[in-house]
Every structure is written in C-alpha cells, then in structure tokens.
Amino acid sequence: MARRKDLLKEYKDKRDFEKTPEPSGGKGPPPPAKSPERFFCVQKHLASQLHYDFRLEHNGVLLSWAVPKGPSLNPKDKRLAMQVEDHPLEYGQFEGVIPEGYGAGIVMLWDTGTWEPDDESICIDDALKKGQLKFQLHGYKLKGSWVLIRTKGPMRGQGSDKPSWLLIKHKDFWSGPVDVTAAAPRSVKTDRELAEILAAEEPDVWPGQRPAEGRVAGKALREVMLEAGQIRRRP
Ligand code: MN
C-alpha cells in the first residue's frame, strides 16, 4: 500500500519533540471532517520576532501565516501575512512556553472560533492557488468578512520558499478603527497575558540566551520577563 504523504513533514522536521511542549502532530492529519464547521485560531507568539500566527483549518491541518503586526479591524490596513508550514489541528489548543529550538518563546491562544469561505460552493484549494480567499470569521475577537490576498512570490531575504499574503478586514459591522491587539490582549483560553503564561513556567526557563535580544521583540521579552519575576530591574 502506498504511504500517504505526511502533510506535516515540514512541521515535524523543524522541531525536536523531546525539547518542545508543542503537539507532535501524530501520524498525520485525519481525513477532513464532514462537518462544515472549520476551526480557526490566532496565536500571539513572542519569539525572535513578535508576531501573530493566523491559522485556518483545511483538509485536516491548520494552514498558517505569521502576521508581524497582527490582524487589524481597520479595512485600510493591509497586514503582511507570511505563509509558514502547515500545523497539526491540535496546535490550535496550544498555549505555553517553548524553551528552545524553533519558535522558542511564549505562545498565547489569542483568539479561536470557526471560519467559512464567503461562498461555500468554491473550491478552497483553487482559491488558495489563485491567491485570493474571501472568508468569514466567527471568533471571540475577530468576526465578519476578511480576505487573504497573495502578493508576489516569497519575500526577498526571508529565506523562505513560502509566499507572502495580505490579511485585510472587509468593511462590515465588525470593522472599525479600534486597535484590537491592544484592546483585547489576553488569552481566550486562560485569560492570561504573556507574562502570566511565562510565570507559570520554571523560573530559569532561559538561563542562557533569550529567544529575543535587543530591538522590539527583545525589549518586549525583557518586559515580560520582568513582569513574570524571572529577572530583576537593574538598580
Ligand atoms: Mn509563530
């Protein structure tokens, strides 16, 4: 019998599951659910860069994009969304600290819910291939109509073979000028901020090199570590 292609090979290749608390993804994705309910989530991820991982369930995996500035409810904002490797469905419940290796840092489950294409009669794979997917989100924080639009090829200098997209909110009842990442900063799973997630871990999770040093992410991580009581403010 021919071996089914492991759709999560790239995900697994990047990680050492002895060293990360992230889900291992098991033997591969189960067959697509019959239910029209498709899961989506957004994970705030303070790693070497601060970003929000936007994930849509499709064919038994989570299609994934890293959005450096996070989603915006303002239709004027076109948020860069860099496509990354597909993640296992179980990843959609993950929140915690990745002590080392790929993605080392803190992960917060920032929003969850279900999604559906605007037009249920379209083929999602075709829409993705064409580079435009219009969809509805039914989350705690993100709702209403959105679109993902692929821009030209992979980003230069990103060392990635995956293309870049733009994540844009359509004008509707749920759009507006509010900065949703600032207005609703907590986990929808545990109501925690990043520092509280980190504080729940061993105090010496990063005794040596931190996942982020300097710049925006380094400063953000330092603040989170101070708040979590892992380091002390210099006198
Ligand atoms: Mn990430």
Coordinates of N, CA and C and ligand atoms in Angstrom, one line a residue:
M1 N 0.8 -1.2 0.0 CA 0.0 0.0 0.0 C 0.9 1.2 0.0
A2 N 0.6 2.2 -0.8 CA 1.4 3.4 -0.9 C 1.2 4.2 0.4
R3 N 2.4 4.7 0.8 CA 2.3 5.5 2.1 C 1.8 6.9 1.8
R4 N 0.8 7.3 2.6 CA 0.2 8.6 2.4 C 1.3 9.7 2.7
K5 N 1.4 10.7 1.9 CA 2.3 11.8 2.1 C 2.0 12.4 3.4
D6 N 3.1 12.6 4.2 CA 2.9 13.3 5.5 C 2.8 14.8 5.3
L7 N 1.6 15.3 5.4 CA 1.4 16.8 5.2 C 2.1 17.6 6.2
L8 N 2.5 17.0 7.3 CA 3.1 17.8 8.4 C 4.6 17.5 8.5
K9 N 5.2 17.0 7.4 CA 6.6 16.7 7.4 C 7.5 17.9 7.8
E10 N 7.2 19.1 7.2 CA 8.0 20.3 7.4 C 7.8 20.7 8.9
Y11 N 6.6 20.6 9.4 CA 6.3 21.0 10.8 C 7.2 20.1 11.7
K12 N 7.2 18.8 11.4 CA 7.9 17.8 12.3 C 9.4 18.0 12.2
D13 N 9.9 18.2 10.9 CA 11.3 18.4 10.7 C 11.9 19.5 11.4
K14 N 11.1 20.6 11.7 CA 11.7 21.8 12.3 C 11.7 21.7 13.8
R15 N 11.2 20.6 14.4 CA 11.0 20.5 15.8 C 11.6 19.3 16.4
D16 N 12.1 19.4 17.7 CA 12.5 18.2 18.5 C 11.5 18.0 19.6
F17 N 10.7 17.0 19.5 CA 9.6 16.9 20.4 C 10.0 16.4 21.8
E18 N 11.3 16.1 22.0 CA 11.8 15.9 23.3 C 12.0 17.2 24.0
K19 N 12.2 18.2 23.2 CA 12.5 19.5 23.8 C 11.5 20.6 23.7
T20 N 10.4 20.3 23.0 CA 9.4 21.4 22.9 C 8.0 20.8 23.4
P21 N 7.2 21.6 24.1 CA 5.9 21.1 24.6 C 4.9 21.1 23.5
E22 N 5.2 21.6 22.3 CA 4.3 21.7 21.2 C 3.8 20.3 20.8
P23 N 2.5 20.2 20.3 CA 2.0 18.9 19.8 C 2.8 18.3 18.7
S24 N 3.0 17.0 18.7 CA 3.9 16.3 17.8 C 3.2 16.1 16.4
G25 N 1.9 16.2 16.4 CA 1.1 16.0 15.1 C 0.8 14.6 14.8
G26 N 1.3 13.7 15.6 CA 0.9 12.3 15.5 C 1.3 11.7 14.1
K27 N 0.5 10.9 13.5 CA 0.9 10.2 12.3 C 0.4 10.9 11.1
G28 N -0.1 12.1 11.3 CA -0.6 12.9 10.1 C -2.0 13.2 10.3
P29 N -2.5 14.0 9.4 CA -3.9 14.5 9.6 C -4.9 13.5 9.4
P30 N -6.0 13.5 10.2 CA -7.1 12.6 9.9 C -7.9 13.1 8.7
P31 N -8.8 12.2 8.1 CA -9.5 12.7 6.9 C -10.3 13.9 7.3
P32 N -10.6 14.8 6.3 CA -11.3 16.0 6.6 C -12.7 15.7 7.2
A33 N -13.0 16.6 8.2 CA -14.3 16.4 8.9 C -15.5 16.6 7.9
K34 N -16.5 15.9 8.2 CA -17.7 16.1 7.4 C -18.5 17.4 7.7
S35 N -18.3 17.8 9.0 CA -18.9 19.0 9.5 C -18.5 20.2 8.7
P36 N -19.4 21.1 8.4 CA -19.0 22.3 7.7 C -18.2 23.3 8.7
E37 N -18.2 23.0 9.9 CA -17.5 23.8 10.9 C -16.0 23.7 10.7
R38 N -15.3 24.8 10.4 CA -13.9 24.7 10.3 C -13.3 25.6 11.4
F39 N -12.3 25.1 12.1 CA -11.7 25.8 13.2 C -10.7 26.9 12.7
F40 N -10.6 28.0 13.4 CA -9.5 28.9 13.2 C -9.0 29.4 14.5
C41 N -7.7 29.8 14.5 CA -7.2 30.4 15.7 C -6.1 31.5 15.3
V42 N -5.8 32.3 16.3 CA -4.7 33.2 16.2 C -3.9 33.1 17.5
Q43 N -2.6 32.8 17.3 CA -1.7 32.7 18.5 C -0.7 33.8 18.5
K44 N -0.7 34.6 19.6 CA 0.3 35.6 19.8 C 1.6 34.9 20.2
H45 N 2.6 35.2 19.5 CA 3.9 34.5 19.6 C 5.1 35.4 19.8
L46 N 5.6 35.5 21.0 CA 6.7 36.3 21.2 C 8.0 35.4 21.1
A47 N 8.6 35.5 20.0 CA 9.8 34.6 19.7 C 10.9 35.6 19.3
S48 N 11.8 35.2 18.4 CA 12.8 36.2 18.0 C 12.2 37.5 17.4
Q49 N 11.0 37.3 16.9 CA 10.2 38.5 16.5 C 8.8 38.3 17.1
L50 N 8.2 39.4 17.5 CA 6.8 39.3 18.0 C 5.9 39.2 16.7
H51 N 4.9 38.2 16.7 CA 4.0 38.1 15.6 C 2.8 37.4 16.1
Y52 N 1.8 37.4 15.2 CA 0.5 36.6 15.5 C 0.4 35.6 14.4
D53 N 0.3 34.3 14.9 CA 0.1 33.2 13.9 C -1.4 33.0 13.6
F54 N -1.7 33.2 12.4 CA -3.1 33.1 11.9 C -3.3 31.7 11.3
R55 N -4.2 30.9 11.8 CA -4.4 29.6 11.3 C -5.8 29.2 10.9
L56 N -6.0 28.6 9.7 CA -7.3 28.2 9.2 C -7.3 26.7 9.0
E57 N -8.2 26.0 9.6 CA -8.4 24.5 9.4 C -8.8 24.3 7.9
H58 N -8.0 23.4 7.3 CA -8.3 23.0 5.9 C -7.7 21.6 5.7
N59 N -8.6 20.7 5.2 CA -8.1 19.3 4.9 C -7.3 18.6 6.1
G60 N -7.8 18.8 7.3 CA -7.1 18.1 8.4 C -5.9 18.8 9.0
V61 N -5.5 19.9 8.4 CA -4.3 20.6 9.0 C -4.7 22.1 9.2
L62 N -3.8 22.8 9.9 CA -4.0 24.2 10.0 C -3.1 25.0 9.1
L63 N -3.7 25.6 8.0 CA -2.9 26.4 7.2 C -2.5 27.6 8.0
S64 N -1.2 28.1 7.9 CA -0.7 29.0 8.8 C 0.1 30.2 8.2
W65 N -0.2 31.4 8.8 CA 0.5 32.6 8.3 C 1.0 33.3 9.6
A66 N 2.2 33.8 9.5 CA 2.8 34.7 10.5 C 2.5 36.1 10.2
V67 N 1.8 36.8 11.0 CA 1.4 38.2 10.8 C 2.1 39.1 11.8
P68 N 3.2 39.8 11.3 CA 4.0 40.5 12.3 C 3.3 41.6 13.1
K69 N 2.4 42.3 12.5 CA 1.7 43.3 13.2 C 0.3 42.9 13.8
G70 N 0.0 41.6 13.5 CA -1.3 41.1 14.0 C -2.4 41.6 13.1
P71 N -3.6 40.9 13.3 CA -4.8 41.3 12.5 C -5.3 42.7 12.9
S72 N -5.9 43.4 11.9 CA -6.4 44.7 12.1 C -7.9 44.7 11.7
L73 N -8.7 45.4 12.5 CA -10.1 45.5 12.2 C -10.4 46.7 11.2
N74 N -9.3 47.5 10.9 CA -9.4 48.6 10.0 C -9.2 48.2 8.6
P75 N -10.3 48.3 7.7 CA -10.1 47.8 6.3 C -9.0 48.6 5.6
K76 N -8.5 49.7 6.1 CA -7.4 50.4 5.4 C -6.1 49.7 5.6
D77 N -6.0 48.9 6.7 CA -4.7 48.2 7.0 C -4.6 46.9 6.2
K78 N -3.5 46.8 5.5 CA -3.2 45.6 4.8 C -2.1 44.9 5.5
R79 N -2.4 43.9 6.3 CA -1.4 43.3 7.2 C -0.6 42.2 6.5
L80 N 0.7 42.3 6.4 CA 1.6 41.3 5.8 C 1.4 40.0 6.6
A81 N 1.1 38.9 5.8 CA 0.9 37.6 6.4 C 1.8 36.6 5.7
M82 N 2.9 36.2 6.3 CA 3.9 35.3 5.7 C 3.5 33.9 5.9
Q83 N 3.2 33.2 4.8 CA 2.8 31.8 5.0 C 3.9 30.9 5.5
V84 N 3.6 30.1 6.5 CA 4.6 29.2 7.1 C 4.0 27.8 7.0
E85 N 4.8 26.8 7.5 CA 4.4 25.4 7.4 C 3.0 25.1 8.0
D86 N 2.3 24.2 7.4 CA 1.0 23.7 8.0 C 1.3 23.1 9.4
H87 N 0.3 23.4 10.3 CA 0.5 22.9 11.6 C -0.6 21.8 11.9
P88 N -0.4 20.9 12.9 CA -1.4 19.9 13.2 C -2.6 20.6 13.9
L89 N -3.8 20.0 13.7 CA -5.0 20.6 14.3 C -4.9 20.8 15.8
E90 N -4.2 19.9 16.5 CA -4.1 20.0 18.0 C -3.4 21.3 18.3
Y91 N -2.6 21.8 17.4 CA -1.8 23.0 17.7 C -2.7 24.2 18.1
G92 N -4.0 24.1 17.6 CA -4.9 25.1 17.8 C -5.4 25.3 19.2
Q93 N -5.0 24.3 20.1 CA -5.3 24.5 21.5 C -4.0 24.8 22.3
F94 N -2.9 24.9 21.6 CA -1.6 25.1 22.3 C -1.4 26.5 22.9
E95 N -1.0 26.5 24.1 CA -0.5 27.8 24.7 C 0.6 27.4 25.7
G96 N 1.7 28.2 25.7 CA 2.7 27.8 26.7 C 4.0 28.4 26.3
V97 N 5.1 27.9 26.9 CA 6.5 28.4 26.6 C 7.2 27.3 25.9
I98 N 7.9 27.7 24.8 CA 8.8 26.9 24.0 C 10.2 27.2 24.5
P99 N 10.8 26.3 25.3 CA 12.1 26.7 25.9 C 13.2 26.9 25.0
E100 N 13.3 26.0 23.9 CA 14.4 26.2 23.0 C 14.1 25.7 21.6
G101 N 14.9 25.9 20.7 CA 14.8 25.4 19.3 C 13.9 26.4 18.5
Y102 N 13.3 25.8 17.4 CA 12.5 26.5 16.5 C 11.3 27.2 17.2
G103 N 11.1 28.5 17.1 CA 10.0 29.2 17.6 C 10.1 29.4 19.1
A104 N 11.3 29.2 19.7 CA 11.4 29.4 21.2 C 10.8 30.8 21.6
G105 N 10.1 30.7 22.7 CA 9.4 31.9 23.1 C 8.1 31.6 23.9
I106 N 7.2 32.5 23.8 CA 5.9 32.3 24.5 C 4.8 32.4 23.5
V107 N 3.8 31.4 23.7 CA 2.7 31.3 22.8 C 1.4 31.5 23.6
M108 N 0.6 32.5 23.1 CA -0.7 32.7 23.8 C -1.8 32.4 22.8
L109 N -2.9 31.7 23.2 CA -4.0 31.5 22.3 C -4.9 32.8 22.4
W110 N -4.7 33.6 21.4 CA -5.3 35.0 21.4 C -6.7 35.0 20.9
D111 N -7.0 34.1 19.9 CA -8.4 34.1 19.5 C -8.7 32.7 18.9
T112 N -9.9 32.2 19.1 CA -10.3 30.9 18.4 C -11.8 31.1 18.0
G113 N -12.2 30.2 17.1 CA -13.5 30.2 16.6 C -13.6 29.3 15.4
T114 N -14.6 29.6 14.5 CA -14.8 28.9 13.3 C -14.7 29.8 12.1
W115 N -14.4 29.3 10.9 CA -14.4 30.1 9.7 C -15.1 29.4 8.6
E116 N -15.5 30.1 7.6 CA -16.1 29.6 6.4 C -15.8 30.5 5.2
P117 N -15.7 29.9 4.0 CA -15.5 30.7 2.9 C -16.8 31.5 2.6
D118 N -16.6 32.7 2.1 CA -17.8 33.6 1.7 C -18.8 32.8 0.9
D119 N -18.2 32.0 0.0 CA -19.0 31.3 -1.0 C -18.7 29.8 -0.8
E120 N -19.7 29.1 -0.2 CA -19.4 27.7 0.2 C -19.2 26.8 -1.1
S121 N -19.6 27.3 -2.3 CA -19.6 26.5 -3.5 C -18.2 26.5 -4.1
I122 N -17.3 27.4 -3.6 CA -15.9 27.5 -4.2 C -15.1 26.3 -3.7
C123 N -14.0 26.0 -4.5 CA -13.0 25.0 -4.1 C -11.9 25.8 -3.3
I124 N -11.8 25.5 -2.1 CA -10.8 26.3 -1.3 C -9.4 26.2 -1.8
D125 N -9.0 25.0 -2.3 CA -7.7 24.8 -2.8 C -7.5 25.6 -4.1
D126 N -8.5 25.7 -4.9 CA -8.4 26.6 -6.1 C -8.2 28.1 -5.7
A127 N -9.0 28.5 -4.7 CA -8.9 29.9 -4.2 C -7.5 30.2 -3.7
L128 N -6.9 29.2 -3.0 CA -5.6 29.4 -2.4 C -4.6 29.4 -3.6
K129 N -4.8 28.6 -4.6 CA -3.9 28.5 -5.7 C -3.9 29.8 -6.5
K130 N -5.1 30.4 -6.6 CA -5.3 31.6 -7.3 C -4.8 32.8 -6.5
G131 N -4.7 32.6 -5.2 CA -4.2 33.7 -4.4 C -5.2 34.6 -3.8
Q132 N -6.4 34.2 -3.7 CA -7.4 35.1 -3.1 C -8.5 34.2 -2.4
L133 N -8.6 34.4 -1.1 CA -9.6 33.6 -0.3 C -10.4 34.6 0.5
K134 N -11.7 34.7 0.2 CA -12.6 35.6 1.0 C -13.3 34.7 2.0
F135 N -13.4 35.1 3.2 CA -14.0 34.2 4.3 C -14.6 35.0 5.4
Q136 N -15.3 34.3 6.2 CA -16.0 34.9 7.4 C -15.3 34.2 8.6
L137 N -15.1 35.0 9.6 CA -14.5 34.5 10.9 C -15.6 34.7 12.0
H138 N -15.7 33.6 12.8 CA -16.6 33.7 13.9 C -15.8 33.4 15.2
G139 N -15.0 34.4 15.6 CA -14.2 34.2 16.8 C -14.7 35.0 18.0
Y140 N -13.9 35.0 19.1 CA -14.3 35.9 20.2 C -13.9 37.3 19.9
K141 N -12.8 37.5 19.2 CA -12.3 38.9 18.9 C -12.5 39.3 17.4
L142 N -12.2 38.3 16.5 CA -12.3 38.6 15.1 C -13.6 38.0 14.5
K143 N -14.3 38.9 13.9 CA -15.6 38.4 13.3 C -15.8 39.1 11.9
G144 N -16.8 38.5 11.2 CA -17.2 39.1 10.0 C -16.3 38.7 8.8
S145 N -16.3 39.6 7.8 CA -15.7 39.3 6.5 C -14.2 39.7 6.4
W146 N -13.4 38.8 5.8 CA -12.0 39.1 5.7 C -11.5 38.5 4.3
V147 N -10.3 38.9 3.9 CA -9.7 38.4 2.7 C -8.2 38.2 2.9
L148 N -7.7 37.1 2.3 CA -6.3 36.8 2.2 C -5.9 37.0 0.7
I149 N -5.0 37.8 0.4 CA -4.6 38.0 -1.0 C -3.1 37.7 -1.1
R150 N -2.7 36.9 -2.0 CA -1.2 36.6 -2.1 C -0.6 37.7 -2.9
T151 N 0.6 38.1 -2.5 CA 1.3 39.1 -3.2 C 2.4 38.3 -3.9
K152 N 3.3 39.0 -4.6 CA 4.3 38.2 -5.4 C 5.2 37.4 -4.6
G153 N 5.3 36.1 -5.0 CA 6.3 35.1 -4.5 C 6.8 35.2 -3.1
P154 N 7.9 34.6 -2.8 CA 8.4 34.7 -1.5 C 9.1 36.0 -1.2
M155 N 9.1 36.4 0.0 CA 9.7 37.7 0.4 C 11.2 37.6 0.2
R156 N 11.8 38.6 -0.4 CA 13.2 38.6 -0.5 C 13.9 38.7 0.8
G157 N 15.0 37.9 1.0 CA 15.8 37.9 2.2 C 15.1 37.2 3.4
Q158 N 14.0 36.6 3.1 CA 13.3 35.9 4.3 C 13.8 34.4 4.4
G159 N 14.5 33.9 3.4 CA 15.0 32.6 3.4 C 13.8 31.6 3.4
S160 N 12.7 31.9 2.9 CA 11.5 31.1 2.9 C 11.1 30.8 1.5
D161 N 10.5 29.6 1.3 CA 10.0 29.3 0.0 C 8.5 29.5 -0.1
K162 N 8.0 30.0 1.0 CA 6.5 30.2 1.1 C 6.2 31.7 0.7
P163 N 5.1 31.9 0.1 CA 4.7 33.2 -0.4 C 4.2 34.1 0.7
S164 N 4.1 35.4 0.4 CA 3.6 36.4 1.3 C 2.2 36.7 0.8
W165 N 1.3 37.0 1.8 CA -0.1 37.4 1.6 C -0.3 38.6 2.4
L166 N -1.5 39.2 2.1 CA -2.0 40.3 2.9 C -3.3 39.9 3.5
L167 N -3.5 40.2 4.8 CA -4.7 39.9 5.5 C -5.4 41.2 5.7
I168 N -6.6 41.3 5.2 CA -7.4 42.5 5.2 C -8.8 42.3 5.7
K169 N -9.3 43.2 6.5 CA -10.7 43.2 7.0 C -11.5 43.9 6.0
H170 N -12.7 43.3 5.7 CA -13.7 44.0 4.8 C -14.5 44.9 5.7
K171 N -15.0 45.9 5.1 CA -15.9 46.9 5.8 C -17.2 46.2 6.1
D172 N -17.5 46.1 7.4 CA -18.8 45.5 7.8 C -19.1 45.9 9.2
F173 N -20.1 45.3 9.8 CA -20.5 45.6 11.2 C -19.3 45.5 12.2
W174 N -18.4 44.5 11.9 CA -17.3 44.2 12.8 C -16.0 44.9 12.5
S175 N -16.0 45.8 11.5 CA -14.8 46.5 11.2 C -14.8 47.8 12.0
G176 N -13.6 48.5 12.1 CA -13.6 49.8 12.8 C -12.2 50.1 13.1
P177 N -12.0 51.3 13.7 CA -10.6 51.8 13.9 C -10.0 51.3 15.2
V178 N -10.7 50.5 16.0 CA -10.1 50.1 17.3 C -8.9 49.2 17.1
D179 N -7.9 49.4 17.9 CA -6.7 48.5 17.8 C -7.0 47.2 18.6
V180 N -7.4 46.2 17.9 CA -7.9 45.0 18.6 C -6.8 44.3 19.4
T181 N -5.5 44.3 18.9 CA -4.5 43.6 19.7 C -4.2 44.3 21.0
A182 N -4.4 45.7 21.0 CA -4.1 46.4 22.3 C -5.4 46.4 23.2
A183 N -6.6 46.4 22.5 CA -7.8 46.5 23.3 C -8.2 45.1 23.9
A184 N -7.7 44.0 23.3 CA -8.1 42.7 23.8 C -6.8 41.9 23.8
P185 N -5.9 42.1 24.8 CA -4.6 41.5 24.7 C -4.5 40.1 25.3
R186 N -5.6 39.6 26.0 CA -5.4 38.4 26.8 C -5.8 37.1 26.0
S187 N -5.4 36.0 26.6 CA -5.7 34.7 26.1 C -7.2 34.4 26.2
V188 N -7.8 33.9 25.1 CA -9.2 33.5 25.1 C -9.3 32.1 25.8
K189 N -8.2 31.4 26.0 CA -8.3 30.1 26.7 C -8.1 30.2 28.2
T190 N -7.2 31.1 28.7 CA -6.9 31.2 30.1 C -7.0 32.6 30.7
D191 N -7.3 33.5 29.8 CA -7.4 34.9 30.3 C -6.1 35.5 30.8
R192 N -5.0 34.8 30.4 CA -3.6 35.3 30.8 C -3.0 36.2 29.8
E193 N -2.1 37.1 30.3 CA -1.2 37.9 29.5 C 0.1 37.0 29.3
L194 N 1.0 37.5 28.4 CA 2.2 36.7 28.1 C 3.0 36.5 29.4
A195 N 3.1 37.5 30.3 CA 3.9 37.4 31.5 C 3.3 36.3 32.4
E196 N 2.0 36.2 32.5 CA 1.4 35.2 33.4 C 1.6 33.8 32.8
I197 N 1.7 33.7 31.5 CA 2.0 32.4 30.9 C 3.4 32.0 31.2
L198 N 4.3 33.0 31.1 CA 5.7 32.7 31.4 C 5.9 32.4 32.9
A199 N 5.2 33.1 33.7 CA 5.4 33.0 35.2 C 5.0 31.6 35.7
A200 N 4.1 30.9 34.9 CA 3.7 29.6 35.3 C 4.8 28.5 35.0
E201 N 5.9 29.0 34.3 CA 6.9 28.0 34.0 C 8.0 28.1 35.0
E202 N 9.0 27.2 34.9 CA 10.2 27.2 35.7 C 10.8 28.6 35.7
P203 N 11.4 29.0 36.8 CA 11.9 30.4 36.8 C 13.1 30.6 35.9
D204 N 13.8 29.5 35.6 CA 15.0 29.6 34.8 C 14.9 29.0 33.4
V205 N 13.7 29.3 32.8 CA 13.5 28.7 31.5 C 14.5 29.2 30.5
W206 N 15.0 30.4 30.6 CA 16.0 30.9 29.7 C 17.2 31.4 30.5
P207 N 18.0 30.4 31.1 CA 19.1 30.8 31.9 C 20.3 31.4 31.1
G208 N 20.4 31.0 29.9 CA 21.4 31.5 29.0 C 20.9 32.5 28.0
Q209 N 20.9 32.2 26.8 CA 20.5 33.1 25.7 C 19.0 33.2 25.7
R210 N 18.4 34.4 25.6 CA 17.0 34.5 25.4 C 16.6 34.3 24.0
P211 N 15.3 34.0 23.7 CA 14.9 33.8 22.3 C 14.9 35.1 21.6
A212 N 14.8 36.2 22.2 CA 14.9 37.5 21.5 C 15.8 38.5 22.3
E213 N 16.7 39.1 21.6 CA 17.6 40.1 22.3 C 17.6 41.3 21.5
G214 N 17.5 42.5 22.2 CA 17.5 43.8 21.5 C 16.3 44.0 20.7
R215 N 16.3 45.1 20.0 CA 15.1 45.5 19.1 C 13.8 45.4 19.8
V216 N 12.7 45.4 19.0 CA 11.4 45.4 19.6 C 11.0 44.1 20.4
A217 N 11.3 43.0 19.8 CA 11.0 41.7 20.4 C 11.8 41.5 21.7
G218 N 13.1 41.9 21.6 CA 14.0 41.8 22.8 C 13.5 42.6 24.0
K219 N 13.1 43.8 23.7 CA 12.6 44.7 24.7 C 11.3 44.2 25.3
A220 N 10.4 43.7 24.4 CA 9.1 43.2 24.8 C 9.4 42.0 25.7
L221 N 10.3 41.1 25.3 CA 10.6 39.9 26.1 C 11.1 40.3 27.5
R222 N 12.0 41.3 27.5 CA 12.6 41.7 28.8 C 11.5 42.2 29.7
E223 N 10.6 43.0 29.2 CA 9.4 43.5 30.0 C 8.6 42.3 30.5
V224 N 8.3 41.3 29.6 CA 7.5 40.2 30.1 C 8.3 39.4 31.1
M225 N 9.6 39.3 31.0 CA 10.4 38.5 32.0 C 10.4 39.2 33.3
L226 N 10.5 40.6 33.3 CA 10.4 41.4 34.5 C 9.1 41.2 35.2
E227 N 8.0 41.3 34.4 CA 6.7 41.2 35.0 C 6.4 39.8 35.6
A228 N 7.0 38.8 34.9 CA 6.9 37.4 35.4 C 7.8 37.1 36.6
G229 N 8.6 38.1 36.9 CA 9.5 37.9 38.1 C 10.7 37.0 37.8
Q230 N 11.0 36.8 36.5 CA 12.2 35.9 36.1 C 13.5 36.7 36.1
I231 N 13.4 38.0 36.0 CA 14.6 38.8 36.1 C 14.3 40.0 36.9
R232 N 15.3 40.7 37.4 CA 15.1 41.9 38.2 C 15.5 43.1 37.5
R233 N 14.8 44.2 37.7 CA 15.2 45.5 37.1 C 16.5 45.9 37.7
R234 N 17.4 46.4 36.8 CA 18.7 46.8 37.3 C 18.6 48.0 38.2
P235 N 19.3 48.1 39.3 CA 19.1 49.2 40.2 C 19.7 50.5 39.6
Ligands
MN1 MN 5.0 31.7 15.3

